[in-house]
Coordinates of C-alpha atoms and ligand atoms in Angstrom, one line a residue:
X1 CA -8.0 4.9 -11.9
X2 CA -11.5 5.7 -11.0
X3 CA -13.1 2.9 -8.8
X4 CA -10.7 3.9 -5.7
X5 CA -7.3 2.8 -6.4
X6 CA -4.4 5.2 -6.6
X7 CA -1.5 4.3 -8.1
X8 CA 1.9 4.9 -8.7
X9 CA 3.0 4.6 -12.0
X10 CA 6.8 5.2 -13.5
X11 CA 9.5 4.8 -16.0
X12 CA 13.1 5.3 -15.4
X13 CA 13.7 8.4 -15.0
X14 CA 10.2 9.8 -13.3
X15 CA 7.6 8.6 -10.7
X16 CA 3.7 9.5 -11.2
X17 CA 1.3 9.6 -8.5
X18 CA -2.3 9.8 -9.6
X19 CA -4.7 10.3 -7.3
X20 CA -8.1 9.5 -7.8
X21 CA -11.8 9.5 -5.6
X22 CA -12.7 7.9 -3.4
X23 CA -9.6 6.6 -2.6
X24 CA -8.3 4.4 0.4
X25 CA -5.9 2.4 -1.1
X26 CA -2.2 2.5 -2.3
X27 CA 0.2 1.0 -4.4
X28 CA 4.0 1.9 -5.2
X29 CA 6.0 1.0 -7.6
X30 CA 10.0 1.2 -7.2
X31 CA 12.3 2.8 -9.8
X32 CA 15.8 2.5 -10.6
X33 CA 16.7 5.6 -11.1
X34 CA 16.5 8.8 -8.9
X35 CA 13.5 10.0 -9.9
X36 CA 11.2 13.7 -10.2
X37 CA 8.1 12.9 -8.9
X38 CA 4.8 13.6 -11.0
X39 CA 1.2 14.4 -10.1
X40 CA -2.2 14.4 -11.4
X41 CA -5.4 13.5 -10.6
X42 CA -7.2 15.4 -7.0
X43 CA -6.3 18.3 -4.9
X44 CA -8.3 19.2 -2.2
X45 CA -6.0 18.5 0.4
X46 CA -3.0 19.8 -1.3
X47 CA -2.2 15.7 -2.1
X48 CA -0.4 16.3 -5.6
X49 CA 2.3 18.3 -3.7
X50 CA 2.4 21.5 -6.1
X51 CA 2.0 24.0 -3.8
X52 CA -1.7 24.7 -4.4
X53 CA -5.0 23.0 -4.0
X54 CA -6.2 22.8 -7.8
X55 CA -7.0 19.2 -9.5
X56 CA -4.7 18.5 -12.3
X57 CA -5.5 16.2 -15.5
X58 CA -2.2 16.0 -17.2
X59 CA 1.3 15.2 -15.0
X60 CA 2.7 18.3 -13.5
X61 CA 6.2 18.2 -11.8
X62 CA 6.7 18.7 -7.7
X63 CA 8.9 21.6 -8.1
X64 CA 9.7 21.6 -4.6
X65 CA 11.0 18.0 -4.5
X66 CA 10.8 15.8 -3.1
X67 CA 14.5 15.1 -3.9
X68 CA 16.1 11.9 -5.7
X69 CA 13.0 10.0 -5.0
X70 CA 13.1 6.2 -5.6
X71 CA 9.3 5.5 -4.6
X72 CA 6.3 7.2 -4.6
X73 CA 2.8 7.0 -2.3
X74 CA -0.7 8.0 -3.5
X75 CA -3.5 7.1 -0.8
X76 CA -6.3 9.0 0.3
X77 CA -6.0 12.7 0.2
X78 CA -2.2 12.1 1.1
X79 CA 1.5 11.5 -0.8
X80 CA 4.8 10.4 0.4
X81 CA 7.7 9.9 -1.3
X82 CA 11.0 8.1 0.1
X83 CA 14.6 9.1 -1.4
X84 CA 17.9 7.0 -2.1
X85 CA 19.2 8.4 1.3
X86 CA 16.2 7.1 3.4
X87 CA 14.7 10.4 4.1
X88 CA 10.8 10.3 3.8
X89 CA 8.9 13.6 2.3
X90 CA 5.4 13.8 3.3
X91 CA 2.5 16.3 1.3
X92 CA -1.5 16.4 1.5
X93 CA -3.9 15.9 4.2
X94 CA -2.0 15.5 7.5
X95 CA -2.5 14.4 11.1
X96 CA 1.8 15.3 11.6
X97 CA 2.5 17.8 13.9
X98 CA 6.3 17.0 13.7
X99 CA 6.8 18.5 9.5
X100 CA 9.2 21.2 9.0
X101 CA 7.1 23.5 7.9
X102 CA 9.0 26.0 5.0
X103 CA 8.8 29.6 5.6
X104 CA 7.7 30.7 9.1
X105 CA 7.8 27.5 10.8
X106 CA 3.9 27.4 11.5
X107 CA 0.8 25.6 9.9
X108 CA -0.9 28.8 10.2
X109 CA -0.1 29.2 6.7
X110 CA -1.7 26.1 5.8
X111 CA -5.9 25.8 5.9
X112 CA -7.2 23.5 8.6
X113 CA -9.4 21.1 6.6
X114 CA -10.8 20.0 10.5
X115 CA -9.9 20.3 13.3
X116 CA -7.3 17.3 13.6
X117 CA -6.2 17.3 10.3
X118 CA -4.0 20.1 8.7
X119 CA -3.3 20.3 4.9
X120 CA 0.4 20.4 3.6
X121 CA 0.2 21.5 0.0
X122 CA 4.2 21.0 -0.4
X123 CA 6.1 18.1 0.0
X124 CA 8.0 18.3 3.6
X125 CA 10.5 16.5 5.3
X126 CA 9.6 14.4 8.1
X127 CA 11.9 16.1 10.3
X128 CA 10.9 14.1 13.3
X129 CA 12.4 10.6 11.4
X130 CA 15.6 12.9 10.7
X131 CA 17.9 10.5 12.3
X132 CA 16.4 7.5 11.1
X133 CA 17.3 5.9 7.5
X134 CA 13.6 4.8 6.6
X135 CA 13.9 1.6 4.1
X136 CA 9.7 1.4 4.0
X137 CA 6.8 4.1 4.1
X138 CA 3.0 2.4 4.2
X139 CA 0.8 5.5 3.9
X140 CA -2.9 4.1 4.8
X141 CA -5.3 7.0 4.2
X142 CA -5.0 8.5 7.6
X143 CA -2.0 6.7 8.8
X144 CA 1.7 5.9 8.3
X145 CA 3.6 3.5 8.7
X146 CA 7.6 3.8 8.6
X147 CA 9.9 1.4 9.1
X148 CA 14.1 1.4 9.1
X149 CA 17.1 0.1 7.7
X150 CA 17.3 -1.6 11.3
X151 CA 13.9 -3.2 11.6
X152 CA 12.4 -0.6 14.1
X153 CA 8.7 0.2 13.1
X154 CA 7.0 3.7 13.8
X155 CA 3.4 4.5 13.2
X156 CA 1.3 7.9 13.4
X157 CA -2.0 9.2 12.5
X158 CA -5.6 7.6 12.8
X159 CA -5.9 4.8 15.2
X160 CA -9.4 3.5 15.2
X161 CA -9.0 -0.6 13.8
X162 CA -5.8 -0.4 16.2
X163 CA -3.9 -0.5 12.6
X164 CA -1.3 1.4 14.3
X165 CA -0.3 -1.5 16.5
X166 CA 0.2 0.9 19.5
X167 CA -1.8 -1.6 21.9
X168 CA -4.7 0.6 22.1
X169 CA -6.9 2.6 19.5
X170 CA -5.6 6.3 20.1
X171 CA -4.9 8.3 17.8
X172 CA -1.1 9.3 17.5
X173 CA -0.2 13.0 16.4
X174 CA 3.7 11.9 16.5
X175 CA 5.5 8.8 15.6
X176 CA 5.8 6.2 17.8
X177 CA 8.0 3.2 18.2
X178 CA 5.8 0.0 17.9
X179 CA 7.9 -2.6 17.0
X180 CA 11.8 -3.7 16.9
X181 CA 12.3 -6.4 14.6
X182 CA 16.5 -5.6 14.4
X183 CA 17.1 -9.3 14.6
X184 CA 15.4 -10.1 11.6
X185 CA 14.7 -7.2 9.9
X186 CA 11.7 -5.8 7.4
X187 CA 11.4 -6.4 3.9
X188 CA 7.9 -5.3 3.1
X189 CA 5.5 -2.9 5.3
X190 CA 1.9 -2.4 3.9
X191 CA -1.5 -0.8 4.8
X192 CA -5.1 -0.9 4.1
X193 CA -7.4 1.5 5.8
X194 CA -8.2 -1.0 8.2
X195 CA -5.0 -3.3 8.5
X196 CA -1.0 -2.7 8.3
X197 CA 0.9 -5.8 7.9
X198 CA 4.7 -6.5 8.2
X199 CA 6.8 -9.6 6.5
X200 CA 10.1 -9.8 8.1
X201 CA 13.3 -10.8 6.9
X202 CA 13.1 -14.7 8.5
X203 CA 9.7 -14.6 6.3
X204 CA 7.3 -14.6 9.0
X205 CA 4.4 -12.7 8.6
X206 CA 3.1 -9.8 11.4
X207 CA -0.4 -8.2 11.0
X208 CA -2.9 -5.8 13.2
X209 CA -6.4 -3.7 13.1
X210 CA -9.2 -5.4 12.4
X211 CA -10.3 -8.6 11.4
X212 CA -14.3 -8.2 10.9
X213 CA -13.9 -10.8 8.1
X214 CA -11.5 -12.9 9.1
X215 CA -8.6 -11.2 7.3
X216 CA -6.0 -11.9 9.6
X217 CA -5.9 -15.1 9.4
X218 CA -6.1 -16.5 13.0
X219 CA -6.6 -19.5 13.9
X220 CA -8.7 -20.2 16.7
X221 CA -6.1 -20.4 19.3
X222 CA -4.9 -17.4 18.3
X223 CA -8.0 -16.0 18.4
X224 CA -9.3 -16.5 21.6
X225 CA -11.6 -14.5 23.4
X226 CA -11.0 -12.0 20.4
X227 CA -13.1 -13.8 18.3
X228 CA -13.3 -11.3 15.3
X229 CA -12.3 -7.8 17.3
X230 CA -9.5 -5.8 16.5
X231 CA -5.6 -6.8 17.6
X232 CA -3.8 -4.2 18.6
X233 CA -0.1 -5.1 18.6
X234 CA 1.6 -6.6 15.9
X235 CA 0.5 -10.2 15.7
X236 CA 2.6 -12.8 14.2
X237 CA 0.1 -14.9 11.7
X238 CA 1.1 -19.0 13.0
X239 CA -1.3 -20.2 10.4
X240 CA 1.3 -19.1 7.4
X241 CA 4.5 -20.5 9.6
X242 CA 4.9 -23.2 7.3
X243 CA 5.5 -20.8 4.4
X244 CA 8.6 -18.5 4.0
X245 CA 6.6 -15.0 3.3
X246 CA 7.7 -12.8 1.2
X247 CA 5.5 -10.1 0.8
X248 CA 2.1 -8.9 1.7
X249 CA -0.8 -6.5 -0.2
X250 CA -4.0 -5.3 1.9
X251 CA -7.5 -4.6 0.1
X252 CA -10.5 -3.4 2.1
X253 CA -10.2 -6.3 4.8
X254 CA -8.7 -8.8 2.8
X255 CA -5.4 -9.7 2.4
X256 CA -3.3 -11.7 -0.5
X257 CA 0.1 -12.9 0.8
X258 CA 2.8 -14.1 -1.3
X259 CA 5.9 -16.7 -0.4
X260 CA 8.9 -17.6 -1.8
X261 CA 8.2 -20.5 -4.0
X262 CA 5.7 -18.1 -5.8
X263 CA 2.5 -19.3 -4.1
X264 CA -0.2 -16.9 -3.3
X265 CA -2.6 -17.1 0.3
X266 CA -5.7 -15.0 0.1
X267 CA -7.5 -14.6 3.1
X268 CA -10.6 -12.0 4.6
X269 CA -13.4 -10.2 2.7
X270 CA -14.9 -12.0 -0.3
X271 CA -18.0 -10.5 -1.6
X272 CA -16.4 -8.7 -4.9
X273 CA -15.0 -12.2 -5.4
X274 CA -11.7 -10.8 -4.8
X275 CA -9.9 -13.7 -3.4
X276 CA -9.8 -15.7 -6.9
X277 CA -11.5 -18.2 -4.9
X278 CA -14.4 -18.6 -7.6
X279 CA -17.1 -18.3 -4.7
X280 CA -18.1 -14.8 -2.8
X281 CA -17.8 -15.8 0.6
X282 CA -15.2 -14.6 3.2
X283 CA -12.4 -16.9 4.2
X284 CA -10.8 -16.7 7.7
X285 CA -8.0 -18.6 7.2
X286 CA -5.3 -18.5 4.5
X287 CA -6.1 -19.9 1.4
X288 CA -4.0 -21.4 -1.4
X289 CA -4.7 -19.8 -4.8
X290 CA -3.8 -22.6 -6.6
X291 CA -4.6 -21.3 -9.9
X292 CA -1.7 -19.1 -10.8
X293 CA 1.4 -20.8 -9.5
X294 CA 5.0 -18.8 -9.8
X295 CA 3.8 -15.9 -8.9
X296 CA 6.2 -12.7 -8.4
X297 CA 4.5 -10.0 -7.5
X298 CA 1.2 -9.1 -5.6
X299 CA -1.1 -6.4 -5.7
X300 CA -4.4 -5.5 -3.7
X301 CA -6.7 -2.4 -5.1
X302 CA -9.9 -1.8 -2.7
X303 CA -11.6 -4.7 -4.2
X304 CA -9.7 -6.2 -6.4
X305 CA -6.3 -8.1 -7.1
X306 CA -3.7 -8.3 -9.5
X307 CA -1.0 -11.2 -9.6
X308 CA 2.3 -11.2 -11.9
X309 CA 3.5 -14.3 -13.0
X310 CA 7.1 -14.8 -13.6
X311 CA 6.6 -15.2 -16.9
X312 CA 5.4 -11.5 -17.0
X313 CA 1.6 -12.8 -17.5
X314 CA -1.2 -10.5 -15.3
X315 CA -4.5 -12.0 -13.9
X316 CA -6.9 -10.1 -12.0
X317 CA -10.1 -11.1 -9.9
X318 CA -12.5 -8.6 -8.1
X319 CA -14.3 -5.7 -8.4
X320 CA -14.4 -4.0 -12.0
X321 CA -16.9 -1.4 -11.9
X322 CA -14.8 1.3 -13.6
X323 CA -12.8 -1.5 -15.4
X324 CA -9.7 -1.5 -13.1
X325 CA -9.2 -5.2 -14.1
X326 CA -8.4 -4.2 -17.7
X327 CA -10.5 -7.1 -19.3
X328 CA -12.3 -4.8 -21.4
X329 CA -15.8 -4.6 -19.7
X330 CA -17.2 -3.7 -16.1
X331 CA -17.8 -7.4 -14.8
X332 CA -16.4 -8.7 -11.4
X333 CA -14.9 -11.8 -11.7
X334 CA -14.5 -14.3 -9.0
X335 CA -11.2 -16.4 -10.4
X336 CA -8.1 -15.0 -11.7
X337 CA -8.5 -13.9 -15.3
X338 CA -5.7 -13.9 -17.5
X339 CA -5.2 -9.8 -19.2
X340 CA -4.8 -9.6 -22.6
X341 CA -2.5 -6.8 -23.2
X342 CA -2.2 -5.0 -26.5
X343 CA 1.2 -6.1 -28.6
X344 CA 3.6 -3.6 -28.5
X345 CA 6.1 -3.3 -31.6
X346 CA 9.6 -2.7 -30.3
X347 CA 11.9 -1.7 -33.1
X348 CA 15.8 -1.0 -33.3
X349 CA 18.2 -0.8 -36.5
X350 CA 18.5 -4.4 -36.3
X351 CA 15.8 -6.1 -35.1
X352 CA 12.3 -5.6 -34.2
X353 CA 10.5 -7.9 -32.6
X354 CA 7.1 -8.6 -30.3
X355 CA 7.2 -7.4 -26.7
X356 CA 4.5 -8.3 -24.4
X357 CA 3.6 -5.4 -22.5
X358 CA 3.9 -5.0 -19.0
X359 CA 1.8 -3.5 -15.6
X360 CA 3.3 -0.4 -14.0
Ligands
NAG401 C1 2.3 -17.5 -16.6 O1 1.0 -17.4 -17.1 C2 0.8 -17.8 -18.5 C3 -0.6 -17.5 -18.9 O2 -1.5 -18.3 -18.2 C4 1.2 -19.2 -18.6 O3 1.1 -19.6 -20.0 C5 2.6 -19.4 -18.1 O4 3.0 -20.8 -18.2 C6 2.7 -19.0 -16.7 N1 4.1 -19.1 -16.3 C7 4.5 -19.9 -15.3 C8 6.0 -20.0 -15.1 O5 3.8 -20.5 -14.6

């Protein structure tokens, strides 16, 4: 994926990070199975977890884990990977100073990209979140998010939009607690470079960083004095209190919000047209994207969205310079366009019959 989106792709039985340039956005898919993880794509920070810092163009195995993987991150010159026992394993460009390291313990092993930033070619334990069961990583590209099986949020790394919702905009070397949701827990935790959003259990919505374009959705109350700065702490989005939320995705400072009757709330930067709205200009509020009802999934590239109906039919809207919205050319479109996907011909000893294909 060229234009900036990494993505994790997988079947059953493997998970495949690709990473790709520039690139400040993530996606993750979740398998079934335990999983190996694969890598291709980038390397100068050590990202595809192999041990070594040389680009790869077909999938090459982690052969140092990480181990029974059920999700995979790509984003920025950083992976992470969470397993079935909530453990998270962390590889690439890193602002952690709390990895056990393998071997002799140090990062002196390891070449300092800059000075704040230190380059883990191998995928490592997060030894600090050791007695923690992690149920969601968000890795922006120089943050991360994790959250637990009891609703406790932890952030670290690059602090600048306040995405880290630690009240001010320090950077954080270590994890720190910023948020205790235990009495409603988290079901979804996602990050842009700018933004980190979390949708809670009692379907609220909670979202910090910036909001330049309007992309968190404030109302004016809410604003206040704020106007269009950055908020700090986790904020809880009144305008979407009507709506049971049930997960979130964050472009570059815009975001696409999904609740549980299958309608979709775009919101923020506009000028790719990727808010579906069929006009280019930012919207600060949510915004009902009436045109594809029952959706079930939700996707945000850096400019550019993907919905899934529940019938299994994609539409994209945005950015399409390297032809991430699979339409067949390099237009931007400013409404959701329906993808055409190539019939695939499923055959058994019985049967065979037409299967529409589907998005990773
Ligand atoms: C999903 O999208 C397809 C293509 O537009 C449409 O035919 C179908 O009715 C949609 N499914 C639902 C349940 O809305």
């Amino acid at each position: 994926m060229k234009s900036g989106c990494s993505r994790t792709l997988c079947s059953a039985s493997l998970l495949l990070l690709v990473h790709a340039q520039p690139l400040l956005s993530q996606t993750d898919v979740k398998s079934k199975a335990l999983a190996q993880v694969f890598s291709v794509g980038s390397n100068s920070h050590g990202e595809l977890g192999l041990g070594t810092y040389q680009p790869t163009t077909v999938p090459v195995a982690c052969p140092k884990g990480p181990f029974n993987a059920v999700r995979a991150f790509a984003a920025g010159y950083r992976s992470a990977a969470l397993t079935s026992e909530g453990k998270v394993y962390f590889w690439g460009s890193s602002w952690l100073h709390d990895l056990t390291v393998p071997g002799d313990g140090s990062y002196n092993s390891y070449h300092a990209s800059a000075a704040t930033t230190i380059d883990v070619p191998n995928p490592t334990l997060l030894s600090s979140m050791y007695s923690n069961v992690i149920a969601h990583v968000a890795a922006g590209s120089n943050h991360l998010l994790v959250s637990t099986d009891r609703g406790i949020i932890f952030a670290q790394g690059e602090n600048r939009f306040g995405q880290l919702g630690t009240g001010d905009i320090e950077n954080r070397d270590g994890f720190e607690q910023i948020a205790d949701f235990s009495d409603s827990l988290v079901v979804d935790l996602q990050t842009s470079l700018q933004n980190s959003a979390a949708v809670l259990g009692n379907g609220k919505l909670y979202m910090w960083g910036e909001n330049t374009y309007g992309q968190m959705g404030l109302d004016s109350e809410e604003l206040g004095s704020a106007s269009r700065g950055v908020f700090r702490v986790p904020t809880f989005i009144k305008t979407l209190e009507k709506h049971f939320i049930v997960a979130v995705s964050l472009g570059t400072q815009f975001i696409v919000v999904l609740d549980a009757h299958g309608n979709v709330f775009a919101q923020g930067r506009n000028d790719f047209g990727q808010l579906g709205l069929g006009h280019y200009d930012p919207v600060p509020s949510p915004t009902l994207v009436s045109q594809v009802p029952n959706v079930v999934a939700i996707a945000c590239g850096l400019h550019h969205t993907v919905l899934l109906n529940i019938s299994g039919d994609v539409f994209v809207t945005g950015s399409n310079s390297a032809g991430q919205l699979g339409l067949g050319d390099q237009k931007q479109r400013n409404t959701f366009t329906h993808v055409q996907f190539e019939p695939q011909v499923v055959c058994d000893t019985t049967d065979s019959s037409m299967l529409q294909g589907e998005t990773a």
